[in-house]
Coordinates of C-alpha atoms and ligand atoms in Angstrom, one line a residue:
X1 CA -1.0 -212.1 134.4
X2 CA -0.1 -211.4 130.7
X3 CA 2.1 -208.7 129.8
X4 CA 0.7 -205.2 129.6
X5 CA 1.0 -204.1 126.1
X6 CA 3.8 -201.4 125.4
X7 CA 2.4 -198.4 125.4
X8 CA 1.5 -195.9 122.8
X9 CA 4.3 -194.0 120.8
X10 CA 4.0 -190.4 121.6
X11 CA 6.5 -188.1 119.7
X12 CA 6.5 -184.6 119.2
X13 CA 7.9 -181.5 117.5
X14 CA 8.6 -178.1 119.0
X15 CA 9.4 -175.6 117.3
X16 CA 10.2 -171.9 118.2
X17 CA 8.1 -169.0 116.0
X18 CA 11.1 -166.9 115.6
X19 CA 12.1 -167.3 112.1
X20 CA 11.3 -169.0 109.3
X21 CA 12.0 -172.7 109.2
X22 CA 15.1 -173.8 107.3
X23 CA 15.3 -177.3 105.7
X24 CA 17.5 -178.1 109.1
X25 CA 14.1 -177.7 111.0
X26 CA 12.1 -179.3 108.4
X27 CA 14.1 -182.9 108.7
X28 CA 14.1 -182.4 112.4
X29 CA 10.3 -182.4 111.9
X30 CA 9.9 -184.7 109.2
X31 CA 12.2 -187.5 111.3
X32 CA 10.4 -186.9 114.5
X33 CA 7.5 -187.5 112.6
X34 CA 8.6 -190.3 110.9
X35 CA 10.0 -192.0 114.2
X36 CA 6.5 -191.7 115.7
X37 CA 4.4 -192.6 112.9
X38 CA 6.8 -195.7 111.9
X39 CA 5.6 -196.9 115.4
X40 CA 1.7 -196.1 115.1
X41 CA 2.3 -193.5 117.5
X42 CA 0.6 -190.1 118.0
X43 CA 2.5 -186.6 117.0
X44 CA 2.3 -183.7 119.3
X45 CA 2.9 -179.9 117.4
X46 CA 4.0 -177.5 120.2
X47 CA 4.8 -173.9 119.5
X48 CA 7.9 -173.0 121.8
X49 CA 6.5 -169.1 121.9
X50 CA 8.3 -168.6 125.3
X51 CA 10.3 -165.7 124.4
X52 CA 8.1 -162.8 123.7
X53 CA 11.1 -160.7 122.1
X54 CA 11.7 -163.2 119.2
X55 CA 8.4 -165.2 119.1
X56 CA 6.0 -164.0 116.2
X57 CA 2.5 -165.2 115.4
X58 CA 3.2 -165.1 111.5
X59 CA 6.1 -167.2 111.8
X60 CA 3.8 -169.7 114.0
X61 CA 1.8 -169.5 110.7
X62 CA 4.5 -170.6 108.6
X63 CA 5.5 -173.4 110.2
X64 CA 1.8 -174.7 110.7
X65 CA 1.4 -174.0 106.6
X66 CA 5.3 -175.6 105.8
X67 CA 4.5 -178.8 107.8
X68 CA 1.6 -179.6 105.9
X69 CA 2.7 -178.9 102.7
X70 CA 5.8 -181.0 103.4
X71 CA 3.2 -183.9 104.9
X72 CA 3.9 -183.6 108.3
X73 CA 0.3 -183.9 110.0
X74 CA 0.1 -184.0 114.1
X75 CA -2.8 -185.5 116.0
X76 CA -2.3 -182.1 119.2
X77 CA -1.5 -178.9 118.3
X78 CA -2.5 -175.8 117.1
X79 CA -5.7 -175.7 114.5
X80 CA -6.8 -179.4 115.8
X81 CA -6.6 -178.8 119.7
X82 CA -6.5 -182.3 121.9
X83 CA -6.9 -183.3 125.3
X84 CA -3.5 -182.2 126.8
X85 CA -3.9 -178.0 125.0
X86 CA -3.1 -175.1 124.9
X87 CA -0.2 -176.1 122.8
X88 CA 1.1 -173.0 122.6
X89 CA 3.7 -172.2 125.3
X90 CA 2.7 -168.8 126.1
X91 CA 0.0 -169.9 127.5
X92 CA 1.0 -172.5 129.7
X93 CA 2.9 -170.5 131.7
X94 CA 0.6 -171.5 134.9
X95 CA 2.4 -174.6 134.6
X96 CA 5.7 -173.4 135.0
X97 CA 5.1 -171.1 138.0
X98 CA 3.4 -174.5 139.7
X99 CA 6.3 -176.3 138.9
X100 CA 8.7 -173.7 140.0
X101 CA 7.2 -174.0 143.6
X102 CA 8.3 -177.7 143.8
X103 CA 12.0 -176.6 143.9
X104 CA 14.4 -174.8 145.8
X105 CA 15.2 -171.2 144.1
X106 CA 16.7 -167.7 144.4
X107 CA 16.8 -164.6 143.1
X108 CA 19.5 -163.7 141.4
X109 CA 20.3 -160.0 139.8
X110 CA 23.8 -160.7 138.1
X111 CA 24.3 -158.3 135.4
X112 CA 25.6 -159.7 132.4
X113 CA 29.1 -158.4 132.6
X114 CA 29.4 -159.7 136.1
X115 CA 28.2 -163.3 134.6
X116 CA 30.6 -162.5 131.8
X117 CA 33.1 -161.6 134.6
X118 CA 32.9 -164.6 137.2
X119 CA 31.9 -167.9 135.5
X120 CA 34.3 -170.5 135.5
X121 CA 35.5 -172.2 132.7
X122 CA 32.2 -173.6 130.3
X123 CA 32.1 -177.5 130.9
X124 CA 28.5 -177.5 129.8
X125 CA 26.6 -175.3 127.0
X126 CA 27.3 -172.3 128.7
X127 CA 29.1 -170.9 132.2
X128 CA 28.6 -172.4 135.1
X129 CA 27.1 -169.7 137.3
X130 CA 29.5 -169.4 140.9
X131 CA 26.4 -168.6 142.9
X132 CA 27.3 -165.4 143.5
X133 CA 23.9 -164.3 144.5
X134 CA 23.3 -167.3 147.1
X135 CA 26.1 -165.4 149.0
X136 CA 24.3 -161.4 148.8
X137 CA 21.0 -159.7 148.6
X138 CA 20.4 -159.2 145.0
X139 CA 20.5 -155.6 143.8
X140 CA 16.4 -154.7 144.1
X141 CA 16.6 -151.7 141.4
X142 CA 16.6 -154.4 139.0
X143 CA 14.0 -157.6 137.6
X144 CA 15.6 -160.6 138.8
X145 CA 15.8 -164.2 137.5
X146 CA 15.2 -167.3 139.3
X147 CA 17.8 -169.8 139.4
X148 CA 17.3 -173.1 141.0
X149 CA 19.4 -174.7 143.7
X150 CA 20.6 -177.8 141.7
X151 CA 20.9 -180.5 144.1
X152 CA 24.7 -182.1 143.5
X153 CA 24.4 -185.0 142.0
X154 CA 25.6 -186.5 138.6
X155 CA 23.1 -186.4 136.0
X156 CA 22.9 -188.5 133.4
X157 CA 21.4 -188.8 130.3
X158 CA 20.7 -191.7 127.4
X159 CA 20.3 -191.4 123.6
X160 CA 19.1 -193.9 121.7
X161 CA 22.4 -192.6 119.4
X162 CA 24.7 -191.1 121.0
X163 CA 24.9 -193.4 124.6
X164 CA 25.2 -191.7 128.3
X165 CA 26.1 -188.2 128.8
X166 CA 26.8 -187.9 132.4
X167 CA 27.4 -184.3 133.8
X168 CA 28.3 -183.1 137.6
X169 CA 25.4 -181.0 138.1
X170 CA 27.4 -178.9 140.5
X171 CA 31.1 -178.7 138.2
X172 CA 28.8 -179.1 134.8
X173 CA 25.6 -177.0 135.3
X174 CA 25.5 -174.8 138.3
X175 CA 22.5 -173.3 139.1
X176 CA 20.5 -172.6 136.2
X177 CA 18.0 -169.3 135.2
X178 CA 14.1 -170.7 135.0
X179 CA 12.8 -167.7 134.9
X180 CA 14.5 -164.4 133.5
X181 CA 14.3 -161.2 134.7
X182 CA 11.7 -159.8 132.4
X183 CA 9.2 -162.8 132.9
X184 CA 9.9 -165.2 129.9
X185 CA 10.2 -168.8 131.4
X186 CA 13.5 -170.8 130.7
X187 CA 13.3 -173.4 127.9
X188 CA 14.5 -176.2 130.0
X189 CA 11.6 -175.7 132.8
X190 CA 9.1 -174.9 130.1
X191 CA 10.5 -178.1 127.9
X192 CA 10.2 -180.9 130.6
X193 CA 6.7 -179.4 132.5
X194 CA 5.1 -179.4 128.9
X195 CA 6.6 -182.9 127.2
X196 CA 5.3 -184.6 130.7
X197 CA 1.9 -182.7 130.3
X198 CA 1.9 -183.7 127.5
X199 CA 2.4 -188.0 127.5
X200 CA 5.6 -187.3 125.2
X201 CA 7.0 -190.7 125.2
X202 CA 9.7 -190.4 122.5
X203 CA 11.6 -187.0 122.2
X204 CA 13.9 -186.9 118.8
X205 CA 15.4 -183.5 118.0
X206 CA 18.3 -182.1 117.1
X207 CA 22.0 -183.1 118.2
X208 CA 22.7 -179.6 119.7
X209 CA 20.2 -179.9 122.6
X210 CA 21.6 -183.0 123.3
X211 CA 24.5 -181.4 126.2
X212 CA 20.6 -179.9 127.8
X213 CA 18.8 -183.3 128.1
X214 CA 20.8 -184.2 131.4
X215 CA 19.7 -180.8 133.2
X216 CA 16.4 -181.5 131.7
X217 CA 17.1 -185.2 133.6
X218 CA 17.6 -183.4 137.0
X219 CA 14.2 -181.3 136.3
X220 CA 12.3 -184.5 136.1
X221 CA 14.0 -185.8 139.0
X222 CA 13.4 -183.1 141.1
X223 CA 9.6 -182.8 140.2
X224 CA 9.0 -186.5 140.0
X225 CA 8.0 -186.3 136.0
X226 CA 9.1 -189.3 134.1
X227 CA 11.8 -189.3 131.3
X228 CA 11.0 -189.8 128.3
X229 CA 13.1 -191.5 125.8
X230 CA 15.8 -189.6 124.0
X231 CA 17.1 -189.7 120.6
X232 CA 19.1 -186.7 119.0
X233 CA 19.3 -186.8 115.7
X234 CA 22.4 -185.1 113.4
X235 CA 22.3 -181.5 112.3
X236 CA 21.9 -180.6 108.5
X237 CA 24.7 -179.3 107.5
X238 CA 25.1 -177.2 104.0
X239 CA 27.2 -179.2 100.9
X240 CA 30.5 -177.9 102.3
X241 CA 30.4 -180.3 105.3
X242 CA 29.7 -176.6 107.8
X243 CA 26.6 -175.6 109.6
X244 CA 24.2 -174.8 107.3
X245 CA 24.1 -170.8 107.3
X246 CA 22.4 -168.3 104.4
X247 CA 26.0 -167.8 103.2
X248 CA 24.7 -171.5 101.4
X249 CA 22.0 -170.2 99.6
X250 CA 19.8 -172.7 100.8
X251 CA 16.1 -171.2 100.7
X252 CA 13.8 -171.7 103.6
X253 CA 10.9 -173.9 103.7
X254 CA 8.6 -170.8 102.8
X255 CA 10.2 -169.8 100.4
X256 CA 10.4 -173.1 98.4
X257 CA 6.7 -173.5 99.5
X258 CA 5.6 -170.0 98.0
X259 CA 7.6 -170.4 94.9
X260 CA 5.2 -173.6 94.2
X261 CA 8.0 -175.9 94.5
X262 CA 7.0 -179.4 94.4
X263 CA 7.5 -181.2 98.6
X264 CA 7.5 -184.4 97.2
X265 CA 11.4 -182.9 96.2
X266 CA 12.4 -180.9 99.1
X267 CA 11.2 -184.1 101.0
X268 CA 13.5 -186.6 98.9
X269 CA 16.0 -184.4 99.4
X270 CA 15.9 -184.7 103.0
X271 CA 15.2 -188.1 102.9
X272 CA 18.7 -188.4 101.3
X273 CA 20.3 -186.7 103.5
X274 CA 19.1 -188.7 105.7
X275 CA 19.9 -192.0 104.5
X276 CA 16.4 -192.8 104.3
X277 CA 16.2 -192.9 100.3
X278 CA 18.8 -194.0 97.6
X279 CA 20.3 -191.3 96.4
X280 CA 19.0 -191.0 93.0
X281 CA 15.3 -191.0 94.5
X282 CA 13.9 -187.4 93.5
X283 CA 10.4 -187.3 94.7
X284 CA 8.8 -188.8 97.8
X285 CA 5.7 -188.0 100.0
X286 CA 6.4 -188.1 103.6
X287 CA 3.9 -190.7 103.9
X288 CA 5.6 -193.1 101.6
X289 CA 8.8 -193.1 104.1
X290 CA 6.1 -194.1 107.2
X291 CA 8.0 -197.4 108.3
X292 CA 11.7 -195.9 106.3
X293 CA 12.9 -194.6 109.7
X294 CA 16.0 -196.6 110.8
X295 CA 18.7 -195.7 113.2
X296 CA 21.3 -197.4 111.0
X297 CA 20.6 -195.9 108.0
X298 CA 20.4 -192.1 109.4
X299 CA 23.5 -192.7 111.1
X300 CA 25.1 -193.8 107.6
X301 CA 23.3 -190.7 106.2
X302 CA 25.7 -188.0 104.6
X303 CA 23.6 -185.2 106.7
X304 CA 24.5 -182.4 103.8
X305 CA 22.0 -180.4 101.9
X306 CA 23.3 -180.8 98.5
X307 CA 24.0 -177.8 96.5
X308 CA 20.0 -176.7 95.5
X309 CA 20.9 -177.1 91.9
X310 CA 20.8 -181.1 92.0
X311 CA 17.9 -180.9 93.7
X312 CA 15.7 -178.2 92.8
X313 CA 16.6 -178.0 89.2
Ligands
LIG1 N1 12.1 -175.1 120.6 C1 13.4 -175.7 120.4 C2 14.0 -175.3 119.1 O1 13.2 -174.8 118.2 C3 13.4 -177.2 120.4 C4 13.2 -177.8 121.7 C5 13.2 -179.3 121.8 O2 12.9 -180.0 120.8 O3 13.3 -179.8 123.0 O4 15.2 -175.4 118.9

């Protein structure tokens, strides 16, 4: 029998409406995009609307208006729909109680202080809860989360960059919250039901989710999705060499949008940063760097926004 042909490219980006995008967000986009497109593949646009305390429709708007004004077009998604909808994950949320039946939980109604008070030392992104409510009944005056009952194991993750990450899912993660007390569904649940859903073959974000993807590994395990593959791209950081952070002066996306900024700029900027460009390029169209993307090249990037008069000016 011949070979099957690989299969389609699908990449995605998924932002979360609770700000306005800085230029960090907009090269996340604009590579993810890039990475996808270079390959012929689809782009997926998926609102991550989960928490209803920080999420705001008119910051969903301002994402959908920066990404195409920066280029960034996306076959699913808000405003063009597609076969795998609603893109939007508040209202998906079916799908993460379904899933959430598939594995072995509890409630758990740990105050903060007594998380604060009897997590071990942080090995992973944040404390590893002790499982203090496996051992008593939870408090009932209060809205419980559900935690799932990691199975021990060592979970391991691969980036196309930055190799294995293997973590002790009992010493590493503990049992992790899916579902908070008030409702909202955990990003990691809600991240790995919606990117299998959804046919995401090629997931390129940021570098600081990257100590998630092998708890997001376990959740695919555990509800038999496949993984897709993985590659976590460097953070922007301002022209100091430090997060990037208002005290830079940097404006968001919006802003440089409203002010009737040319894109073909703020995208060669990025594009330098990125190691995409030379550095004297000063105007590009996100479509002319279709086929640019290359591993090599962003990893010999400089990753700094430079200071915005050498690039705005
Ligand atoms: N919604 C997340 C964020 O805006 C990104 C999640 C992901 O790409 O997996 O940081």
């Amino acid at each position: 029998m011949p070979p099957l042909p690989p299969l389609p490219i699908v990449g995605r980006y998924a932002p979360s409406p609770s700000g306005r995008q800085h230029l960090g967000n907009a090269r996340t986009a604009l590579l993810a995009w890039l990475h996808a497109r270079g390959a012929g593949g689809r782009f997926v646009l998926r609102i991550e609307d989960l928490d209803p305390t920080r999420s705001q429709a008119i910051y969903e708007r301002t994402i959908l208006d920066d990404l195409r004004w920066l280029g960034i077009d996306w076959d699913e998604g808000p405003e063009v729909a597609g076969p795998n909808g609603p893109y939007r994950q508040s209202e998906r949320t079916a799908s993460y109680a379904a899933a959430m039946t598939r594995l072995a939980v509890y409630p758990c109604g740990c105050t903060r202080r007594e998380l604060r008070e009897s997590a071990s030392a942080p090995h992973g992104i944040e404390p590893v809860y002790p499982g203090t409510c496996l051992q008593r009944a939870p408090a009932t005056d209060r809205m419980l989360s559900t935690r799932w009952r990691i199975p021990e194991g060592c979970a391991s993750a691969t980036d196309s960059r930055l190799g294995t990450l293997a973590q002790d899912t009992a010493k590493d993660i503990g049992d992790f919250v899916l579902q908070r007390g008030d409702g909202a569904w955990a990003y990691q649940l809600a991240v790995v039901v919606d990117d299998a859903a959804m046919g995401i073959t090629d997931v390129v974000r940021g570098d600081d989710l990257w100590t998630s993807t092998p708890r997001q590994v376990w959740l695919q395990r555990a509800l038999e999705l496949s993984t897709p593959r993985y590659l976590h791209v460097p953070l922007l950081l301002g022209p100091d060499g430090t997060k990037l952070s208002k005290r830079h002066g940097a404006p968001d996306v919006a802003t440089l949008r409203e002010a009737g900024v040319d894109p073909t700029r703020v995208v060669a900027a990025l594009a330098r940063s990125s190691g995409l460009v030379a550095q004297d390029c000063q105007r590009v169209a996100a479509v002319e760097l279709v086929g640019a993307f290359d591993l090599t090249r962003i990893d010999a990037g400089h990753h700094r926004l430079e200071p915005n008069s050498s690039w705005l000016g």
